[in-house]
Structure formats: C-alpha cells, structure tokens
XYZ file of C-alpha atoms in Angstrom:
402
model
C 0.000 0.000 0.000
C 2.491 2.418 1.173
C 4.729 1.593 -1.916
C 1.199 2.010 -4.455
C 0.795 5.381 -2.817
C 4.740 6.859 -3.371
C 3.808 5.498 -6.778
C 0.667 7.638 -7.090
C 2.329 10.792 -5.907
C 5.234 10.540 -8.160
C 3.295 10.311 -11.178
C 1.073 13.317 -10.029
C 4.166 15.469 -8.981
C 5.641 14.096 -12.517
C 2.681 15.332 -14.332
C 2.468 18.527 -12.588
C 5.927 19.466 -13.246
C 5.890 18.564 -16.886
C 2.676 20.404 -17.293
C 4.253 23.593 -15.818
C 7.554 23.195 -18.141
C 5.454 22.773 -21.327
C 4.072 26.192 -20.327
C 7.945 27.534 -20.288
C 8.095 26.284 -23.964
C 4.442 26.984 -25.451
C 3.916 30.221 -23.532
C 7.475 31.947 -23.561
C 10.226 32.996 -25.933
C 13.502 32.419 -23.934
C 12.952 29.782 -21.270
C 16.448 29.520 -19.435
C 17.502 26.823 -16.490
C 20.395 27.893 -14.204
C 21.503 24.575 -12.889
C 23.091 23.845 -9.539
C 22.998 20.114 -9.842
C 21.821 19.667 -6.536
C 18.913 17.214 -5.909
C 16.182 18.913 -7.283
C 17.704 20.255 -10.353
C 19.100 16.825 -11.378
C 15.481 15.803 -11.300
C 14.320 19.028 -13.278
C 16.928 17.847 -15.763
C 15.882 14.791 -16.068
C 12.627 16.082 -16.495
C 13.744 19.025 -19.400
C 14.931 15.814 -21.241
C 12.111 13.736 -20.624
C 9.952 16.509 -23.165
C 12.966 16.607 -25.387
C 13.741 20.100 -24.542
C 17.417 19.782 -24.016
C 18.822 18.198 -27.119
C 16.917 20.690 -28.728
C 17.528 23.688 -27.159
C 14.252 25.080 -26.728
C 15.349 25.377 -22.994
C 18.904 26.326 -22.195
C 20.791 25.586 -19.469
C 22.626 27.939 -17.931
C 25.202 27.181 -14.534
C 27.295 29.924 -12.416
C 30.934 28.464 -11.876
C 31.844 30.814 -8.375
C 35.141 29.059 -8.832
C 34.760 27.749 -5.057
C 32.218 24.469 -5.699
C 33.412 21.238 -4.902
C 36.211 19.223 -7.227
C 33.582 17.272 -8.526
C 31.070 19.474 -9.923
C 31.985 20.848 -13.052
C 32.955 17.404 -14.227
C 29.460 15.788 -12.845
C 28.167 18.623 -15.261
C 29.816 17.269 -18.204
C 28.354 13.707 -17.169
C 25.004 15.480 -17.510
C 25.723 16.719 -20.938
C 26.639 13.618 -22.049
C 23.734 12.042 -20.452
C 21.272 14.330 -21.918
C 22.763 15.878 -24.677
C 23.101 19.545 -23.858
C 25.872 21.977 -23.284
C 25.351 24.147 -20.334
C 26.062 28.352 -20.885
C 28.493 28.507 -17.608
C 29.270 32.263 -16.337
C 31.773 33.307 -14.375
C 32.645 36.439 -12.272
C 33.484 39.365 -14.792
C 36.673 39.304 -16.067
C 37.857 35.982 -14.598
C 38.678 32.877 -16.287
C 40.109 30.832 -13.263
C 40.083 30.711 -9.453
C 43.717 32.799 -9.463
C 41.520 35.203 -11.645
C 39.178 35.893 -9.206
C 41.256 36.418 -5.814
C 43.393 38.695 -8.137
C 40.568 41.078 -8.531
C 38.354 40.590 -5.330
C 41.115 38.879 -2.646
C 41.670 35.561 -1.147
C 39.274 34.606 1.152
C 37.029 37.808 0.093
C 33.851 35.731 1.684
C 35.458 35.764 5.468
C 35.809 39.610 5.435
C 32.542 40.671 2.862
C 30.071 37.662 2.378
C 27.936 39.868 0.932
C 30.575 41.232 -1.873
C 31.529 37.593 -2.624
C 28.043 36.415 -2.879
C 27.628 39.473 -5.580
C 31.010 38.731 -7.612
C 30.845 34.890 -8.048
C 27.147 34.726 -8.155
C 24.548 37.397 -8.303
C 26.386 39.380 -11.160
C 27.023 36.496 -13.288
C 24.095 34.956 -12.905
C 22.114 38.257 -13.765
C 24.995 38.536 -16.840
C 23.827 34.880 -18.236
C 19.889 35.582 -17.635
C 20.816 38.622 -19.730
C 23.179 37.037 -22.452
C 20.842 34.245 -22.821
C 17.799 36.564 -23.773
C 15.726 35.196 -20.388
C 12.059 35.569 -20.486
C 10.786 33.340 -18.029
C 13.369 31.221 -15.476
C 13.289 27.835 -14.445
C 14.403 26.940 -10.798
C 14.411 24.257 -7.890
C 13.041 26.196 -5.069
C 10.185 24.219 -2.571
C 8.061 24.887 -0.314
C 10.086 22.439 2.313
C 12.927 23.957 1.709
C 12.041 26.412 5.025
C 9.964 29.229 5.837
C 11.436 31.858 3.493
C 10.502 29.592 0.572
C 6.989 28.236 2.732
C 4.631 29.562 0.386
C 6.303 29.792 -3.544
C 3.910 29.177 -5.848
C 4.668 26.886 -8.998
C 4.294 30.139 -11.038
C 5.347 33.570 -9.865
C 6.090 36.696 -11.719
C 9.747 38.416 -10.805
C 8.641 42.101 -12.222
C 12.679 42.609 -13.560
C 11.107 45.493 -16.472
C 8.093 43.232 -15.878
C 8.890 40.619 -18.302
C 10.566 37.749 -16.803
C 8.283 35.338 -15.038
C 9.521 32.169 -12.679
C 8.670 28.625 -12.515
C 8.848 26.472 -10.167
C 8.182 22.779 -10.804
C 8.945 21.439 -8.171
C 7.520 23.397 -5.909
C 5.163 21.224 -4.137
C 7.700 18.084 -3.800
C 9.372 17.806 -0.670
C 12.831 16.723 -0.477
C 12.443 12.900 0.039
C 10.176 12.977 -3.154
C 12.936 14.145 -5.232
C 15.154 11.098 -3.818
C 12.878 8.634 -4.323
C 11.567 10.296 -7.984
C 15.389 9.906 -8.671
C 15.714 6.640 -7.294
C 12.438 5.414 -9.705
C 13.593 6.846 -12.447
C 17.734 6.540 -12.603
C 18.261 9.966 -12.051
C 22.452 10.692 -11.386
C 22.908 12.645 -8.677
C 25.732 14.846 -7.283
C 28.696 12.462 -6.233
C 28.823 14.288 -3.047
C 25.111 13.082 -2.276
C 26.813 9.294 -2.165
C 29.540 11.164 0.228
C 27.049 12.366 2.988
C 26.239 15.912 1.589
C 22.370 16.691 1.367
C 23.425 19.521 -0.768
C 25.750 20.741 -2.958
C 26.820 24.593 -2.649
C 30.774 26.082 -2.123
C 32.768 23.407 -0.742
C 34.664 26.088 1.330
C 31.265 26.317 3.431
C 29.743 22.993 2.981
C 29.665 20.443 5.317
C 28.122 16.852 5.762
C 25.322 16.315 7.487
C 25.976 14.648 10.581
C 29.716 16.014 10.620
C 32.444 15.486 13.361
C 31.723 19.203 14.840
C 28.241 19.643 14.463
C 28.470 22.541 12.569
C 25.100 20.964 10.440
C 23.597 21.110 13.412
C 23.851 16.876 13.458
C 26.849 15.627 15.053
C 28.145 12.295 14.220
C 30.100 9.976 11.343
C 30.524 12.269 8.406
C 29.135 9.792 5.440
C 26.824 8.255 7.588
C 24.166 9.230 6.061
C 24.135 9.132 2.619
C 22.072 8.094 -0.795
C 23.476 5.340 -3.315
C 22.031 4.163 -6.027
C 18.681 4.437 -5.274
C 19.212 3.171 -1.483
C 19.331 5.266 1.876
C 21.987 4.555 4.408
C 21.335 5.478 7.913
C 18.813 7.877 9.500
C 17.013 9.559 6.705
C 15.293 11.999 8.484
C 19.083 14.051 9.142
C 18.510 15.230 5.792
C 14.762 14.711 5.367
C 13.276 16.644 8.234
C 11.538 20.074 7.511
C 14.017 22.678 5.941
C 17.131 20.373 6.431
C 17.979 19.982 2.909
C 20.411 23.327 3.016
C 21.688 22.079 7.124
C 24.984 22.119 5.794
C 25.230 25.176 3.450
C 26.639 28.379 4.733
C 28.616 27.287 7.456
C 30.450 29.874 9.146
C 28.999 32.245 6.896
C 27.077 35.211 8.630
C 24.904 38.282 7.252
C 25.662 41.684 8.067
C 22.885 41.686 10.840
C 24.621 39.129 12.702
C 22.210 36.297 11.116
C 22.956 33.005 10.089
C 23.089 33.217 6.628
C 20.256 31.237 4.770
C 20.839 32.599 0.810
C 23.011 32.219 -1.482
C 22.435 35.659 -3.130
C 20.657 34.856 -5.881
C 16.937 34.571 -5.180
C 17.295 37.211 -2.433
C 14.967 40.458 -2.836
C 16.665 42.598 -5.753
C 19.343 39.766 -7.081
C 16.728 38.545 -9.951
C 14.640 41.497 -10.283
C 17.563 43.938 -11.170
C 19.831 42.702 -13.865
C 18.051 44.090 -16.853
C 17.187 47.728 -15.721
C 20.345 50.391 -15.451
C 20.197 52.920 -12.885
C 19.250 56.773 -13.471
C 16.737 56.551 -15.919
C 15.198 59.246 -14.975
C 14.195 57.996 -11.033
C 13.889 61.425 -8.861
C 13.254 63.226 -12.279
C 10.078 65.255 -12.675
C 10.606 65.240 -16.305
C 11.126 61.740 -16.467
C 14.602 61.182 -18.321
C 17.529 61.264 -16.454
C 20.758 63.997 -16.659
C 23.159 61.664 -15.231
C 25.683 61.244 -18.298
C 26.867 58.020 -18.591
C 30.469 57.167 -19.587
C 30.300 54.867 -21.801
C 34.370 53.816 -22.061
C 37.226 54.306 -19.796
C 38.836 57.272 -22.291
C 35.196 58.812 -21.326
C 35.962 58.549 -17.733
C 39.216 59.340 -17.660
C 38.833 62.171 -19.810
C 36.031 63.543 -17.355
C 38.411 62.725 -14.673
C 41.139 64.924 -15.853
C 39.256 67.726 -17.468
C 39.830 69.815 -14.039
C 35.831 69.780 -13.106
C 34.281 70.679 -12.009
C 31.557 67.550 -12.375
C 30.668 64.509 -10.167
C 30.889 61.192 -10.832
C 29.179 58.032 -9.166
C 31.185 54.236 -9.990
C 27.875 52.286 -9.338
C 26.660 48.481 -9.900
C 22.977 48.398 -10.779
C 22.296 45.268 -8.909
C 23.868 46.871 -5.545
C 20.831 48.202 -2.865
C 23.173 51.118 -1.780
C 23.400 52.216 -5.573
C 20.013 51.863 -5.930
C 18.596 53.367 -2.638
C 20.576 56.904 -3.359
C 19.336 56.796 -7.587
C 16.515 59.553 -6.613
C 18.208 61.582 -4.717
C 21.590 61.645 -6.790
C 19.320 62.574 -9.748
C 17.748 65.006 -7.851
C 21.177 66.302 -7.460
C 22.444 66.082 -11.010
C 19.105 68.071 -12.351
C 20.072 71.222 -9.829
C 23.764 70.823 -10.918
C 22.744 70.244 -14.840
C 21.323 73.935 -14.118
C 24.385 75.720 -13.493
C 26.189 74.069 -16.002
C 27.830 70.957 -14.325
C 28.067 67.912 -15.789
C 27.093 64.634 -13.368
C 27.736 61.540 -14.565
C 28.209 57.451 -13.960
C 30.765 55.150 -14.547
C 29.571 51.246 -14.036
C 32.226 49.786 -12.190
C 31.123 46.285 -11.783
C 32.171 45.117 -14.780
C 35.596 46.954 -14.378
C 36.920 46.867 -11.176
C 40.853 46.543 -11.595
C 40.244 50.292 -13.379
C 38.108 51.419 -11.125
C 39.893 50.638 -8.185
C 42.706 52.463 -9.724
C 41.364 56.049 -11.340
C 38.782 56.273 -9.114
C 39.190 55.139 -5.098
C 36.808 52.826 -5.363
C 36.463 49.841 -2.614
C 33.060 49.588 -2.471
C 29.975 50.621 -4.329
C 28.953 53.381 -4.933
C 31.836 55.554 -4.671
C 31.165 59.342 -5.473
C 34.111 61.568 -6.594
C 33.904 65.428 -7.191
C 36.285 66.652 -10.211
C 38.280 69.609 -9.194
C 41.433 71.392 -10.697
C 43.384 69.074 -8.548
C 41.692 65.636 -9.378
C 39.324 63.561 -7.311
C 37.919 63.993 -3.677
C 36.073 61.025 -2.320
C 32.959 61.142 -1.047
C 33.048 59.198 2.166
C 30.087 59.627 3.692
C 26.832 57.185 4.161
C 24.721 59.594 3.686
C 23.950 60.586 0.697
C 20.999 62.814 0.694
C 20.855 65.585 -2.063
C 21.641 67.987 1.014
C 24.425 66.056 1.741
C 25.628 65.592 -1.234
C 25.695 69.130 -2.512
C 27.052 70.406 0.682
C 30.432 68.205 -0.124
C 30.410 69.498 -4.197
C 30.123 73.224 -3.471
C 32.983 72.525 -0.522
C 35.297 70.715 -3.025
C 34.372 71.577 -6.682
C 36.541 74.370 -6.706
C 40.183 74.127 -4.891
C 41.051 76.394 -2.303
C-alpha cells in the first residue's frame, strides 16, 4: 500500500511538473535553467529531457561556476551533458577565467571579510549577466516549499517584475525533499557524487559540510558519510537530511549576514538579485521630467577624460544590482538636475564590470563611490549619507580648490 501510494504521488508530482515546463516552452520565448545540480535540479533535468527540450535547445541551461564548488562538480556537469545531450552556458565572475583570476581582482578569502561582496562577484552578477546574455524571459528553478519558511509559500508560477517581463517557474515546488530522492531513485536519475559522500546539498565546498559532521556545525553531530544516498538506497537515519528545511543544514557554514544572522541565501533569489539585472540605474528615477541627466560614460577614455578635465563635475562608480546604488538613484538625480542647471556635468561610470580600473582612477572599494572633479583631481565622497543635502554640501565645498 504504502509503496502504491509513493507510486501515485510521483506520477502526479511528474505530471504537474511537466505540465508547468510545457508552459515555459508553449507560452514563452527564452525559457532559461540555471543549474546547480543539486537534488532537485538533477530531477528538473531529467525532467527538461524527458519533453525533449534539451537536445533541442528550446530550454537552455545555464550554470554559475563561483570558482569555489566542490572538485567534482563541473565534471558531474559534463556527465550530464553527455547524459542528456546539452551543453550548459556557464558564467563566471566578470573578467575571470580561473580561481587565481578571481582572488586577483576581489582577494583571497574575500567571503570571510565581505560575504555579501563575494556572494555578488561569483554569483549574483554572473548569474544576472547569463539571464541577460541568454535573452531570459521566463526562469526555471528548484526552489520548494520544504525547503524552510522563506521559501513556505512559492507558488509553482510567480512573476519576478525585472522590467516586468521575466516570469519564474517552479516545478517542483510542491515536492518535498524525500520525493525528489525517491523520484530519482524510480527513475535513474544521477545525482551529485557528493550526495553518495554524505552531503544533502551541494553549494561552495569552502562552506559545505556533511550532514551529521564530526563538529556539528550541520547542526547533526556524528560519522561524516553516515548518512548518505546510493544508487537508489538510503543509508542510515534519513530523516538528518529529510526533516523540515534540512535539505540546506549544511550550506553556509560559518557564513554570517551583516545583521549578525545566520546566513540562509546564497544571493541569488534574495529580494533585488533577480529582479535587477536588466534595468540600469538613473533613468530618470527622482526626475520630474522623467529622463535622467546623469551622463553616462560609456568607455574608460570617457571617464578618464572627465576625470582629468579639471571639473568641475561629479561622478558616481555604481553596480545596478547593488541596494546602496540603488537606494541613493533619486536623490543623486535630484542632485544632477540642480547641478545640470548651473552648467555641471554629473555623470556614472559602471564599475562592476571593471573593477581593476576602477579601483585604480577612481578610489573605489566599495559601491557606490562618489568623486567630485576639481582642478586638482578627485575627492572622495566618504560619507553614508547621501541625501541631495548632503551631497551638494560636499560638491560646493570641493568643486573648486582652495
């Protein structure tokens, strides 16, 4: 009976997940799947192939490489290509082709002193980059209900209003964890082959632990491997992994927000991390008239040449998908239509996507970084607060040199 009835709710999950992935292909242009090849997105896989919509492209699969996951991932992926006959888009952070790339430009170890900043660099901006190269209409992800309360009530369709286009789906939204096991165990799914080492789920290796592990930093102490899934078959106490919201227990370990919270996110499906990659900042926000004054340098030789032309002007090294940027666009509009009026030129230089320059010419650690162009160069604007008061306090002190 109980076996008739796990049947029953596959093949109603099954149905139910298909159904909602036909609607990717028959209802949108661009349908795009980033992959983590954790448990639930092996099953979606298996699922994309299932309607043929691998091999034929119709949805693409797209997987962020932070350059931290564990050994085995990147060559589990190419199993998976093999296996289903598709080859994944992977991104990367901007301007880095290998780990020694990456601690270059952002440090070794950046995650210990700025989670936050890592979590942008090796995920949120390449991940926004490939929903954006890859033309993204309507995204395809892994999130559940079980997954814990911050995911409790995700529908299997949402809308994520980034310009009010791109729409989510969520397939498996309704599953819990152990149904993805035993769908994968039905079905001959491959799995991560970290699952078959004791890891519920697969994230950055550098904060990943087994769950039970030696120092109970899972929140599970015990035999690391213990419990594990292979080939189809559970090995110990199931319910380490299995119980409500357990499935990330050994993700983020060590890892803390700014608040002082445990940290529960990666990044990416935070508030702001989807819903910002396709819309640029000062378009005319905290504009009356609608379009915005802020000039924006479209080159280095732009910004440089504003740089050195002796001012005086203002300039603002931004990231679109950073909440400071976007929480002073209003008012530092505000402040570039009263300059615009007497004849000074405000502009923006993204810096996201150029940090070893911008780190360089313009004394930026952190975004945003505002600079006021005098005779003499650059002053730094190192306040928090930046207000249109505030802000045009520390021009008219510094435009002009003394």
């Amino acid at each position: 009976m109980i076996s008739k009835a796990k049947e029953d709710r596959l093949a109603h999950l099954e149905a139910q997940a298909l159904d909602s992935l036909r609607t990717a292909v028959t209802e949108f242009s661009h349908p795009v799947f980033p992959n983590a090849m954790i448990v639930g997105d092996c099953v979606i896989t298996h699922l994309l192939h299932k309607l043929d919509y691998l091999a034929t492209e119709k949805v693409k699969v797209m997987v962020v490489d932070t350059f931290h996951l564990f050994d085995s991932t990147i060559p589990f992926l190419k199993e998976l290509e093999k296996k289903y006959a598709f080859e994944a888009s992977v991104f990367r952070a901007e301007g880095c082709e290998t780990r020694e790339d990456f601690e270059k430009i952002f440090g070794i170890g950046v995650w210990k002193v700025d989670v936050a900043e890592y979590d942008r660099a090796a995920k949120v901006e390449p991940f926004q980059r490939g929903l954006e190269a890859l033309e993204t209409d309507v995204m395809i992800n892994g999130r559940r209900r079980d997954h814990g309360a911050d995911r409790a009530y995700i529908e299997i369709a949402e809308v994520a209003p980034i310009g009010g286009e791109l729409a989510k789906l969520n397939p498996l939204a309704y599953w819990t964890f152990e149904d993805c096991f035993d769908y994968a165990a039905a079905h001959g799914v491959p799995l991560h082959p970290t699952v078959a080492e004791g890891y519920p789920s697969q994230g950055d290796a550098k904060d990943t632990v087994p769950v039970p592990d030696p120092e109970g930093l899972s929140g599970v102490k015990g035999e690391p491997g213990s419990v594990r899934f292979v080939d189809g078959e559970w090995f110990g106490d199931k319910r380490a992994w299995l119980d409500y919201g357990k499935e990330r227990a050994g993700r983020f370990v060590g890892l803390y927000d700014k608040d002082g919270s445990q940290k529960t996110e990666c990044g990416i499906h935070v508030d702001g991390a989807e819903r910002s990659w396709d819309r640029d900042l000062w378009g005319g926000v905290g504009n009356p008239d609608g379009a915005s004054v802020v000039v924006p340098l479209a080159s280095r030789e732009d910004a440089l040449a504003l740089k050195n032309s002796g001012g005086p002007a203002m300039i603002v090294v931004y990231a679109p998908w950073c909440p400071f940027c976007q929480a002073m666009e209003a008012e530092f509009e505000k402040l570039a239509v009263y300059l615009e009026a007497k004849g000074v030129t405000v502009a923006k230089y993204r810096g996201d996507v150029d940090r070893p320059f911008v780190k360089e010419e313009f004394n930026v650690k952190a975004f945003p970084t505002i600079n006021v162009v005098n005779q003499d160069g650059l002053v730094k604007y190192d306040s928090e607060v930046r207000t249109l008061d505030a802000m045009l306090a520390f021009f008219e002190a510094h435009a002009t040199t003394p």
